[in-house]
Short mmCIF file of C-alpha atoms and ligand atoms in Angstrom, two decimals:
data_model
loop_
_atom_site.label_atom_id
_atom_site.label_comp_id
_atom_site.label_asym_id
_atom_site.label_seq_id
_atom_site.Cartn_x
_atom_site.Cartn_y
_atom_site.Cartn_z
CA UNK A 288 10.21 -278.83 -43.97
CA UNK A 289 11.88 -275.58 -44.12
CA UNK A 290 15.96 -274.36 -43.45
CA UNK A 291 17.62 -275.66 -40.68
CA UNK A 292 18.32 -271.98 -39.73
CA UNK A 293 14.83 -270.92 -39.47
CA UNK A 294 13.60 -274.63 -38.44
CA UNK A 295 15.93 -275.10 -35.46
CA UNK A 296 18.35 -271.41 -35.09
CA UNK A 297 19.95 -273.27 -31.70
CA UNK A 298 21.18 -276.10 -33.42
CA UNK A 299 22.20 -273.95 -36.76
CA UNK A 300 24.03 -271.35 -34.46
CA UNK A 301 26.17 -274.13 -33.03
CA UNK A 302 26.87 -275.31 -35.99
CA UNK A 303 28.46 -272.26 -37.25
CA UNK A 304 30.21 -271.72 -34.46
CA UNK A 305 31.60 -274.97 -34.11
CA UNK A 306 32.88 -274.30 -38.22
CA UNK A 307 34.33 -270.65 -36.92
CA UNK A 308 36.40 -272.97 -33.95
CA UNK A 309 37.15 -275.49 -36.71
CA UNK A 310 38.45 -272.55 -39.16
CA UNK A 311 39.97 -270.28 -36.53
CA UNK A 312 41.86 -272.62 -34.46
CA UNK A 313 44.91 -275.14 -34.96
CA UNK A 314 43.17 -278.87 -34.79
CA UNK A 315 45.91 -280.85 -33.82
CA UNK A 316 44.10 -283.81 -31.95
CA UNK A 317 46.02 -286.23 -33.74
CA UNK A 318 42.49 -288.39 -34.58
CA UNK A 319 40.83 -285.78 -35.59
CA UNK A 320 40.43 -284.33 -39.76
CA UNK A 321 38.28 -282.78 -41.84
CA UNK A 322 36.55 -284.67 -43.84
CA UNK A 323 35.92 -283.56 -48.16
CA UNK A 324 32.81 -281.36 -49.19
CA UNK A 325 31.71 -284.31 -50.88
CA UNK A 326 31.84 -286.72 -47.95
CA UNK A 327 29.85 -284.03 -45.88
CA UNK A 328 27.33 -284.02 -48.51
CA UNK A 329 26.69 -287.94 -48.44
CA UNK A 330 26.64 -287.14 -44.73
CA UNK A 331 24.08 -284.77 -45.18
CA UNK A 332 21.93 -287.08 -47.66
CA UNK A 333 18.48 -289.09 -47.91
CA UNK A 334 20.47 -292.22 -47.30
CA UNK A 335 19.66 -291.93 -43.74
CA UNK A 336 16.20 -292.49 -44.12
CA UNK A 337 17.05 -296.41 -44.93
CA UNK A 338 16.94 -299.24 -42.90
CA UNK A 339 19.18 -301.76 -44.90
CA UNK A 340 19.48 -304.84 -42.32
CA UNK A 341 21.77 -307.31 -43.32
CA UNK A 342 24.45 -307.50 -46.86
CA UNK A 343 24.28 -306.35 -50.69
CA UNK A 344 21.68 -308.67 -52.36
CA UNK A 345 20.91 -310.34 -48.96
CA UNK A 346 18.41 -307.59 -46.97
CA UNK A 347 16.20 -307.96 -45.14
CA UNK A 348 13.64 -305.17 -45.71
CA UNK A 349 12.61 -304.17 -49.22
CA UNK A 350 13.83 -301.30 -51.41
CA UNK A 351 17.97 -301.48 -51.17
CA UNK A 352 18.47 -301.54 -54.87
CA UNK A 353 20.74 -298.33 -54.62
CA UNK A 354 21.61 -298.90 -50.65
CA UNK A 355 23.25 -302.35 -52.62
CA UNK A 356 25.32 -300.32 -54.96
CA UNK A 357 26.91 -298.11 -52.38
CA UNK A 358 27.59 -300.44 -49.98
CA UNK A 359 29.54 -302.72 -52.66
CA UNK A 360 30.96 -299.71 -54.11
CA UNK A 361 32.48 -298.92 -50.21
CA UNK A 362 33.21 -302.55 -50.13
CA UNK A 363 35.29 -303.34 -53.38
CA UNK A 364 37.08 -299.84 -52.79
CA UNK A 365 38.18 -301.08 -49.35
CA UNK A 366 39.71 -304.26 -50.73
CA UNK A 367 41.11 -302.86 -53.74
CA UNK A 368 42.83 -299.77 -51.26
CA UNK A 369 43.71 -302.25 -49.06
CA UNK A 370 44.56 -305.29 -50.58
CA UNK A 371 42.15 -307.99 -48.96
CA UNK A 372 39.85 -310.34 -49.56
CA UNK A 373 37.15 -309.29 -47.37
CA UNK A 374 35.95 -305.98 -46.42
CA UNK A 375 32.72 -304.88 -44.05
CA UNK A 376 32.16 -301.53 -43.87
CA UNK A 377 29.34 -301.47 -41.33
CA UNK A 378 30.75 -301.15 -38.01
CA UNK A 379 29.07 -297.75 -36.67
CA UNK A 380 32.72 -296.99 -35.20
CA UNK A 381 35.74 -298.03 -33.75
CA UNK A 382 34.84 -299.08 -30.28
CA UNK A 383 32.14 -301.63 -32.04
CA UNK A 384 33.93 -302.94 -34.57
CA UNK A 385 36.75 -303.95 -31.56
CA UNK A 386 34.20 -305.60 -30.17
CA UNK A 387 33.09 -307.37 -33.36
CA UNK A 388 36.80 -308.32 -34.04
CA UNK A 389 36.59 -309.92 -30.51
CA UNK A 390 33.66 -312.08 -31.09
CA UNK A 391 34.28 -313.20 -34.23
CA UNK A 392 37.11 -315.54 -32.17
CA UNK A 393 36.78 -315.33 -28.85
CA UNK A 394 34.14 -316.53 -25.78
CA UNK A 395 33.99 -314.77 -22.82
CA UNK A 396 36.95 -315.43 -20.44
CA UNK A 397 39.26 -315.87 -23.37
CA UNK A 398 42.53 -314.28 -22.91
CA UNK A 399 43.12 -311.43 -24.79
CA UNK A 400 46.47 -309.42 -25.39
CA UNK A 401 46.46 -305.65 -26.36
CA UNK A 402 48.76 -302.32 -25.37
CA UNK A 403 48.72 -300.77 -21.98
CA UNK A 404 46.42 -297.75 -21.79
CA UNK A 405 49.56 -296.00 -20.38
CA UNK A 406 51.92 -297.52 -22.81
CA UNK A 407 49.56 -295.63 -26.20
CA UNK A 408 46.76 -298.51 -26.29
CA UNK A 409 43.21 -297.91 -27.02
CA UNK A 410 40.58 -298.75 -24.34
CA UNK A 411 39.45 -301.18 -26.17
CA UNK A 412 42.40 -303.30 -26.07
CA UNK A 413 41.62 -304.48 -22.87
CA UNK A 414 41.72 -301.85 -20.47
CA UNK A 415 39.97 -302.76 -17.12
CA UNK A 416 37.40 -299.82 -17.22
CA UNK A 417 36.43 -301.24 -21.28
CA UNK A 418 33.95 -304.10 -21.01
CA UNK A 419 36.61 -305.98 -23.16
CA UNK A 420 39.01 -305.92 -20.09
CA UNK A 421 36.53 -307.17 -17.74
CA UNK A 422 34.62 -310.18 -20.38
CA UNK A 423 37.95 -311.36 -21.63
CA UNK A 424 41.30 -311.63 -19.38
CA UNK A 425 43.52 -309.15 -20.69
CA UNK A 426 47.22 -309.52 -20.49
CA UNK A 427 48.91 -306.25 -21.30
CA UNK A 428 52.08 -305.63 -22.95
CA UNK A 429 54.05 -302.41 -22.51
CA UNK A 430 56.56 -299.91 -24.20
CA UNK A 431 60.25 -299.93 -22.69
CA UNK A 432 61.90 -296.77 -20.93
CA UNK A 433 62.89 -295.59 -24.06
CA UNK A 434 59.30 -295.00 -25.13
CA UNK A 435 59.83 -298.20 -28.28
CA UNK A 436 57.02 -301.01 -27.85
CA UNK A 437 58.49 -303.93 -25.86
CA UNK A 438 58.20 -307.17 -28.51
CA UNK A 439 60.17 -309.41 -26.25
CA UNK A 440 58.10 -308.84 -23.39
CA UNK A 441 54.83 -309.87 -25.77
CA UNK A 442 56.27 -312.39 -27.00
CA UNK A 443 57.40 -313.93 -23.21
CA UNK A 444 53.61 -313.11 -22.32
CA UNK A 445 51.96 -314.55 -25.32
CA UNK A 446 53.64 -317.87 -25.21
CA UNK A 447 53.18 -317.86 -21.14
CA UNK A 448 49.77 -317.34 -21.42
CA UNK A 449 48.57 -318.26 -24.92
CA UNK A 450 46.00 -315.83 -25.79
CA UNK A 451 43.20 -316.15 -28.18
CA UNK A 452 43.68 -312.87 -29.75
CA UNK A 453 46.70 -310.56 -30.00
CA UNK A 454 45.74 -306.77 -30.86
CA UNK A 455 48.87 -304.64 -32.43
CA UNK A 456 48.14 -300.81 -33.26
CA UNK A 457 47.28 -298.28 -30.78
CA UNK A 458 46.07 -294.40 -30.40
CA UNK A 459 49.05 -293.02 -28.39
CA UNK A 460 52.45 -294.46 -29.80
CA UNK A 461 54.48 -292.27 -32.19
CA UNK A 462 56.63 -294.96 -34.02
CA UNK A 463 56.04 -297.42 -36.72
CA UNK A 464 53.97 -300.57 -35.41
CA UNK A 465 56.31 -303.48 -35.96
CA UNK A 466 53.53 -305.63 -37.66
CA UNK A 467 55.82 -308.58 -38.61
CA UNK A 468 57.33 -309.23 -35.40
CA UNK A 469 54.17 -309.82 -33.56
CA UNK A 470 53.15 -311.98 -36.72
CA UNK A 471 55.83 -313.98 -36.01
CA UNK A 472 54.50 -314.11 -32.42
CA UNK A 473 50.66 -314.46 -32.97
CA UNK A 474 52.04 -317.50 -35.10
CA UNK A 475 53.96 -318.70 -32.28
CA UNK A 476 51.32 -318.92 -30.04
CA UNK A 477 48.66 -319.75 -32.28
CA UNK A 478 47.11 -316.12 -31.92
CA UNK A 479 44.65 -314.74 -34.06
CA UNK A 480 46.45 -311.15 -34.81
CA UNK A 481 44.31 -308.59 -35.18
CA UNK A 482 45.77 -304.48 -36.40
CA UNK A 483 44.04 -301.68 -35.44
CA UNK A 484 44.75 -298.79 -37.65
CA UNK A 485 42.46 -296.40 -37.04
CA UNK A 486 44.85 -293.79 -36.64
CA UNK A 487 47.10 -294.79 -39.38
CA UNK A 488 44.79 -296.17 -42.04
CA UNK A 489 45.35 -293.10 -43.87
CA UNK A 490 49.14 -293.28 -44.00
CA UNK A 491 49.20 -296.66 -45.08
CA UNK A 492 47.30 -295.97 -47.71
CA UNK A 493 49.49 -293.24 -49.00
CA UNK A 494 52.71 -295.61 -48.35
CA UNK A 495 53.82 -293.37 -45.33
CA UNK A 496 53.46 -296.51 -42.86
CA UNK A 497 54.28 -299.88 -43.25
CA UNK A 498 51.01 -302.12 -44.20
CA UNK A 499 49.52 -304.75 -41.83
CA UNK A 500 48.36 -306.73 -44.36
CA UNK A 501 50.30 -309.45 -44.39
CA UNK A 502 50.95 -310.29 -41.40
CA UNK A 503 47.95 -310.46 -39.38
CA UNK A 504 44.33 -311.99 -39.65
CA UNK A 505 42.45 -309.14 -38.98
CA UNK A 506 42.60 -305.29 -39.76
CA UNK A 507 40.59 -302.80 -38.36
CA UNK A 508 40.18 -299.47 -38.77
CA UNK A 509 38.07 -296.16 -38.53
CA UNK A 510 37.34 -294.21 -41.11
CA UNK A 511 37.45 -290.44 -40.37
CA UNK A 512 41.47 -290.17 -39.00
CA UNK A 513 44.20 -290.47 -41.33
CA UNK A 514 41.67 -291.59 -43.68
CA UNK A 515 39.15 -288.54 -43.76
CA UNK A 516 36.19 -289.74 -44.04
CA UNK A 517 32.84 -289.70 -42.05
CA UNK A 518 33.02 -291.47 -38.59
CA UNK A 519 32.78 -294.88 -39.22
CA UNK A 520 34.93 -298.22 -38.81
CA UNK A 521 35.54 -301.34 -40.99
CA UNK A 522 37.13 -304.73 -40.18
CA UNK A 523 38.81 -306.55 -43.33
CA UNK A 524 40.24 -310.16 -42.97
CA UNK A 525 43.22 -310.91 -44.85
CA UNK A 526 44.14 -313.87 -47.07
CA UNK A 527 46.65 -314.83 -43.84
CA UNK A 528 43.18 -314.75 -41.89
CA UNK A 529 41.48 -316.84 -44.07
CA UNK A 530 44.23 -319.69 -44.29
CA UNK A 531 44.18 -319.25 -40.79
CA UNK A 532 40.09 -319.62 -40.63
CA UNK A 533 38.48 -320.67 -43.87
CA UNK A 534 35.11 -319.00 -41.89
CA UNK A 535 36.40 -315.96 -40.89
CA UNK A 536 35.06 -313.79 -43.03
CA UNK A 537 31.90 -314.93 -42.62
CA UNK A 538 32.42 -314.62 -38.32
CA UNK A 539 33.11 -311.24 -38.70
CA UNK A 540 30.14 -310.45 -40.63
CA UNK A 541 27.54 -312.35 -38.77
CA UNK A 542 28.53 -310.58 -35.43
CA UNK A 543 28.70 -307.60 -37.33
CA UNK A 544 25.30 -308.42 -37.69
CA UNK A 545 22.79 -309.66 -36.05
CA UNK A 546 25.73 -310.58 -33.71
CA UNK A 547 26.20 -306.59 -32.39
CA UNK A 548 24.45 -303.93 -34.53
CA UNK A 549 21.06 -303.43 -36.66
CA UNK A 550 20.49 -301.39 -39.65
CA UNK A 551 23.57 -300.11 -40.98
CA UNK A 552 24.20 -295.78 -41.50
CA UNK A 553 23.98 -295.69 -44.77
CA UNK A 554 24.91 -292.49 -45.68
CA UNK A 555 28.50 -293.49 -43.98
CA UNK A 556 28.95 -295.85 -45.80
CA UNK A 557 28.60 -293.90 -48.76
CA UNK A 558 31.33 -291.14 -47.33
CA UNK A 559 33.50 -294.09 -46.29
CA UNK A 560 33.10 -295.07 -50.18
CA UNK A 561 33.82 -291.62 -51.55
CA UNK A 562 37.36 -291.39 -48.79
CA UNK A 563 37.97 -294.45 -50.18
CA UNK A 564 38.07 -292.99 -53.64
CA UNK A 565 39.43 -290.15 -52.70
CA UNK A 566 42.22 -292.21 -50.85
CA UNK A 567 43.27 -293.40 -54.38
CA UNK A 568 44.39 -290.44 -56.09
CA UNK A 569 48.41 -289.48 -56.51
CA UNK A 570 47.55 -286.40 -54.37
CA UNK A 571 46.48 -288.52 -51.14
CA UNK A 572 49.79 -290.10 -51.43
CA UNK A 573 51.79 -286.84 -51.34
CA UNK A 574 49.40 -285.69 -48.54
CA UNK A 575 50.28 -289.03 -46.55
CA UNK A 576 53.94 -288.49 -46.64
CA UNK A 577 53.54 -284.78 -45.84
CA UNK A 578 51.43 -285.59 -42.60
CA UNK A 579 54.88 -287.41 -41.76
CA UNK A 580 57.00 -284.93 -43.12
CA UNK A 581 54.50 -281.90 -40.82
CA UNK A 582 55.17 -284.63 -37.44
CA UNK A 583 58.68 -284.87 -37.95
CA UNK A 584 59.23 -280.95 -38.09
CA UNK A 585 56.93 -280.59 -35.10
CA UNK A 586 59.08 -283.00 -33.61
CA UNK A 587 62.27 -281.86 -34.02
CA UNK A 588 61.13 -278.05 -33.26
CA UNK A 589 59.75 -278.89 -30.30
CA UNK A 590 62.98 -280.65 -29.05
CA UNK A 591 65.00 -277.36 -30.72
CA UNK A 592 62.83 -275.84 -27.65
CA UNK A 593 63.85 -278.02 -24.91
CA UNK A 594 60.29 -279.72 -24.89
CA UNK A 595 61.10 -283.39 -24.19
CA UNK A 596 58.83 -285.73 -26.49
CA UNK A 597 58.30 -289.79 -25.67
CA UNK A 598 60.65 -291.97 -27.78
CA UNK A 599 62.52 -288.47 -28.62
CA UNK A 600 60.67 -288.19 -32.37
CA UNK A 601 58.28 -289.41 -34.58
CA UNK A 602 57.52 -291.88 -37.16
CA UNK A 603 53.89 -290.92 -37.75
CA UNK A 604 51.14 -288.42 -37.82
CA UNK A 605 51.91 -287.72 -34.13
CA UNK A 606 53.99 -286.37 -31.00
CA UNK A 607 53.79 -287.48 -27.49
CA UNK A 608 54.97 -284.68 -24.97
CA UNK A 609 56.61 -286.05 -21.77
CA UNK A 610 55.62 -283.17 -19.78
CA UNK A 611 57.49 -284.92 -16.69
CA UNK A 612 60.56 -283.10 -16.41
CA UNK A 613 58.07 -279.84 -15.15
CA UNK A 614 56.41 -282.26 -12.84
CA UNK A 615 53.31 -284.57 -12.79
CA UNK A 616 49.88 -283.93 -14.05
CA UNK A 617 50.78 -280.93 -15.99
CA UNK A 618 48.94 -282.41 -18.83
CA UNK A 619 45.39 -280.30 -17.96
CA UNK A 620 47.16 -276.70 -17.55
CA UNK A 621 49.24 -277.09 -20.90
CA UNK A 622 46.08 -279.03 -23.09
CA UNK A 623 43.47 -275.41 -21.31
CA UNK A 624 46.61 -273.17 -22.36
CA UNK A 625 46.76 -274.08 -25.53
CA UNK A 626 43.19 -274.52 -26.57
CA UNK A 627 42.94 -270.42 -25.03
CA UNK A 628 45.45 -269.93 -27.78
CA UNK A 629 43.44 -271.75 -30.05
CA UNK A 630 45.43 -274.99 -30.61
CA UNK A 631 43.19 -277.62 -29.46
CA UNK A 632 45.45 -280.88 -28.31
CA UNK A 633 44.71 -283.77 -25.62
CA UNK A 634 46.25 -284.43 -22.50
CA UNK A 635 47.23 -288.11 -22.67
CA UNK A 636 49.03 -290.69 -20.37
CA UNK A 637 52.82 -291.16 -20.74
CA UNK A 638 54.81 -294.25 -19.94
CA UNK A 639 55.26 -294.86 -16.56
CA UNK A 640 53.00 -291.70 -15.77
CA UNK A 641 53.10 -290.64 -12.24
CA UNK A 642 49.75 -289.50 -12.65
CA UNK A 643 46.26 -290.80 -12.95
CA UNK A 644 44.70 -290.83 -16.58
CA UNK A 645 42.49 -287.79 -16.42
CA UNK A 646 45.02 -285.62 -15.23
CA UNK A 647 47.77 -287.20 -16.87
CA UNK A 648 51.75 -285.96 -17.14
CA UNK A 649 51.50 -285.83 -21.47
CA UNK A 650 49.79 -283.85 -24.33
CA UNK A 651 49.33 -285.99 -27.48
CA UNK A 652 49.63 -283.22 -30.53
CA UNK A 653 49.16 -284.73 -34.25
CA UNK A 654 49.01 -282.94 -37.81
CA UNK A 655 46.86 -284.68 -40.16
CA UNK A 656 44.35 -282.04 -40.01
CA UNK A 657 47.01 -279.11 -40.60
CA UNK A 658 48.36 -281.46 -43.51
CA UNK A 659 44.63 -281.25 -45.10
CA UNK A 660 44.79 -277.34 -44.45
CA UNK A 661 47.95 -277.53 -46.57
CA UNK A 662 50.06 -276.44 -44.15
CA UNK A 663 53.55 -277.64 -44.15
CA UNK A 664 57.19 -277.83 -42.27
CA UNK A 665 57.97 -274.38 -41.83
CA UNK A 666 54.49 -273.73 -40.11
CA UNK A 667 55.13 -276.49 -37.89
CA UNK A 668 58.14 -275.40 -36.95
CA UNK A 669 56.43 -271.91 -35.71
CA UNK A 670 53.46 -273.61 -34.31
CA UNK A 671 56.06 -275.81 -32.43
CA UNK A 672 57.35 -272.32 -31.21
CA UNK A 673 53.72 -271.22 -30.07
CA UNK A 674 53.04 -274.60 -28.27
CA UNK A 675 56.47 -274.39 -26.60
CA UNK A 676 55.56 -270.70 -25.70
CA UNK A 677 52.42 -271.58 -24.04
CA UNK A 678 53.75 -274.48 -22.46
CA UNK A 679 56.26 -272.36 -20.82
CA UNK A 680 53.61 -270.05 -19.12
CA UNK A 681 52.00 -272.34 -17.71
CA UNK A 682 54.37 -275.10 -16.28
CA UNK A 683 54.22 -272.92 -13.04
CA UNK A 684 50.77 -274.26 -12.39
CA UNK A 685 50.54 -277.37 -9.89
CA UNK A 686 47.54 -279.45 -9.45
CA UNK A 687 46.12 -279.97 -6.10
CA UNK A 688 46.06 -283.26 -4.13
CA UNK A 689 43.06 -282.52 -2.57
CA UNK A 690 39.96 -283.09 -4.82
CA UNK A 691 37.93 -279.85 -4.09
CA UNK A 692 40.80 -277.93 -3.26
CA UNK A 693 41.75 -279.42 -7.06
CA UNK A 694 38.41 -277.38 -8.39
CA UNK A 695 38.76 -274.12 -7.28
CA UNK A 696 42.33 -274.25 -8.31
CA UNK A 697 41.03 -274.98 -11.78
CA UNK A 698 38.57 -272.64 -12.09
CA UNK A 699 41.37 -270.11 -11.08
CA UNK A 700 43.66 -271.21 -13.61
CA UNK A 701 41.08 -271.13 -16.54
CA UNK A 702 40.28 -267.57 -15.29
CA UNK A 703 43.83 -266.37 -15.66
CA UNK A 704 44.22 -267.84 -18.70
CA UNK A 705 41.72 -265.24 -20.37
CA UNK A 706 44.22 -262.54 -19.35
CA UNK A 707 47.65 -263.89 -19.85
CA UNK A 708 49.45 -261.64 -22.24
CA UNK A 709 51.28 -264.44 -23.41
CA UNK A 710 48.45 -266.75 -24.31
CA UNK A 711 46.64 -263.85 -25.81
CA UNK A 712 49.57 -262.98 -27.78
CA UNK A 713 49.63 -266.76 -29.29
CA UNK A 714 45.83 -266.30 -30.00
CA UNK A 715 46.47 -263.60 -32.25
CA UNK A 716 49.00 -265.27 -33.94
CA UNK A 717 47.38 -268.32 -34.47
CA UNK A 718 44.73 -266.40 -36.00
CA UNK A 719 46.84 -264.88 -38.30
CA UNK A 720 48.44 -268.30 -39.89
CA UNK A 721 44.58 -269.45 -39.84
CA UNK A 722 43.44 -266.85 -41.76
CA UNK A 723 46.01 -268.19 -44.75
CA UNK A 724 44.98 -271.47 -45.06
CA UNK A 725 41.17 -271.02 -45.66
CA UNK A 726 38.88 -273.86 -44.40
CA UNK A 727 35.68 -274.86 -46.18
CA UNK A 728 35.37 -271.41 -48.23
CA UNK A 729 32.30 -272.53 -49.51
CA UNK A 730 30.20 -273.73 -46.53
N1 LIG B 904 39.38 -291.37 -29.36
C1 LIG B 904 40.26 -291.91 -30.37
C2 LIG B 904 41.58 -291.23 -30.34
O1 LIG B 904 41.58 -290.05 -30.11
O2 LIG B 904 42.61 -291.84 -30.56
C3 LIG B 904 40.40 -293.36 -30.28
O3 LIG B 904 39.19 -293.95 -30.01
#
């Protein structure tokens, strides 16, 4: 068993070159992080090689002895972060553990009630392309003109049609989730209340985002956002959960498994222990509040610029650009412009988008992975110039009604790109703030 560079030089050339991308280039996907030199080396370890079926002390294949102590290490560090009874760290990522929270307390056909896509929520909130929107009847609830998260209208729909399960928490909403008002309504209805945090996890953590905790039944969350740790998920129950369910608890970890999944990935769940630890120290606090702090200057530069943002600002890791006022489905040409200039962002859905949701009228733009570079306001201020820079050379472009007339026009587009002075000039100055905040020095 030799290097990976002389035993596979494809897969090790990629590899470097995706780490030149990752060093070179602004990574503001607002899920996205990177994750500690010592979570990539649990990543990286042996504990792969196990096949660790079932719970600590409670396997069903021989040999766990030291599978046992990491996964109880992951799970008392989750509770103890968290502040919950119940932790399993097993779910191999978010979209799964959804689905676990789901059967854990619902049969097929139950009503469900999650986010709008368009509104910020996840897919797996109920969305009608997600197999959760089409095995459970979903009931949406949306965000208001101004952008803020409608509770009036979820709490008219929850107690019109009394769903089983209420999700709160999304992937594309900038302000604080308003966890106790739809506890108030999950407890009106009778609703379990589930929170999905995966983007937040992290913030809560550091006390930069109001905690779920106690107000809902259920909390799940991935594990490599705000949190930075591998890819991974967890669902904890809370003590409301258990008052609620005496069982549940023991629901969510017998469709964790067998319910859903088979062997655990252990060497996850021993990054997901180390972020956990990590998580704990006075330093992840200050870096929570200064992944707020990075938004809010984004925000408000951006705005300086005359770039108009959903809800006008940001409570979060995150901005949502209304890229309306230049027209609809300018999402593609400004998320291709600025990923030529070496700021990689999505284009995302806005409320009430006049578009469809691959070529959407929004660009979602986040900064916890500048935050772990150590970058801080006054660079988001001048990467809030760059974007708005970029954004302005290509607003001209309009996308094509026709579907193969849409292609060609693409391909044009991403040809130009390569010789726009302007984007070129952003490249090199993107590279040049890059270059100052070193990434992975040692790998
Ligand atoms: N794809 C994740 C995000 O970007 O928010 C959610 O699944």
């Amino acid at each position: 068993m030799g290097d990976l560079k002389d035993e596979d030089p494809e897969i090790y050339q990629a590899i470097r070159d995706e780490l030149s991308r990752q060093r070179d280039g602004l990574e503001m996907i607002p899920s996205e992080n990177f994750a500690s030199p010592a979570v990539l080396q649990a990543m990286g370890s042996i504990l792969t090689n196990k096949y660790s079926e079932g719970y600590p002390g409670k396997r069903y294949y021989a040999g766990n002895n030291f599978i046992d102590v990491v996964e109880r290490a992951a799970i008392e560090r989750a509770k103890k972060v968290f502040g919950v009874p119940h932790a399993n760290v097993q779910p191999y990522s978010g979209s799964p553990a959804n689905l676990a929270v789901y059967f854990s307390v619902c049969k097929p056909g139950d009503v469900i009630m999650g986010q709008n896509l368009q509104d910020g929520g996840h897919l797996t909130h109920g969305f009608k392309t997600s197999l959760t929107g089409q095995v459970f009847k979903s009931v949406p609830y949306h965000v208001k003109p101004d952008g803020y998260l409608d509770i009036e209208e979820a709490r008219r729909l929850a107690m019109e049609n009394k769903p089983k399960l209420i999700w709160v928490g999304s992937t594309a909403y900038s302000r604080e989730f308003p966890f106790e008002e739809f506890g108030k309504i999950a407890d009106e209805c009778g609703a379990y209340l589930a929170a999905d945090i995966s983007h937040i996890s992290g913030l809560v953590i550091a006390g930069a985002h109001k905690s779920p905790v106690n107000y809902v039944h259920m909390v799940m969350t991935t594990t490599h956002k705000t949190l930075r740790g591998p890819r991974g998920a967890m669902i904890m129950v809370t003590e409301k959960g258990l008052k609620k369910d005496p069982e549940l608890a023991d629901k969510v970890d017998k469709t964790v498994f067998p319910g859903m999944q088979g062997g655990p990935h252990n060497h996850t769940t021993a990054g997901i222990a180390i972020a956990l630890l990590e998580a704990t120290s006075p330093k992840f606090k200050e870096h929570g509040k200064q992944i707020v702090a990075n938004a809010r200057a984004l925000a408000d530069q951006l705005m300086k610029d005359g770039i108009k943002l959903v809800t006008n600002g940001t409570d979060n890791h995150m901005v949502l650009i209304d890229l309306t006022p230049f027209g609809k489905g300018k999402g593609i040409f400004v998320q291709d412009g600025l990923d030529a200039a070496g700021i990689t962002v999505n284009k995302n859905t806005v409320p009430n988008d006049p578009a469809s949701p691959f070529y959407p009228s929004g660009i979602r733009a986040g900064t916890p992975a500048l935050t772990t570079r150590e970058m801080k306001e006054k660079d988001m201020r001048l990467i809030a110039d760059l974007m708005s820079e970029v954004i302005n050379a290509v607003k001209h472009y309009e996308l094509p009604d026709d579907k193969d007339e849409r292609t060609a026009y693409l391909k044009k587009f991403r040809e130009e790109l390569w010789t726009n002075e302007k984007i070129k000039d952003v490249r090199r100055r993107v590279l040049e703030l890059c270059s100052t905040f070193p990434l992975y020095p040692n790998l």
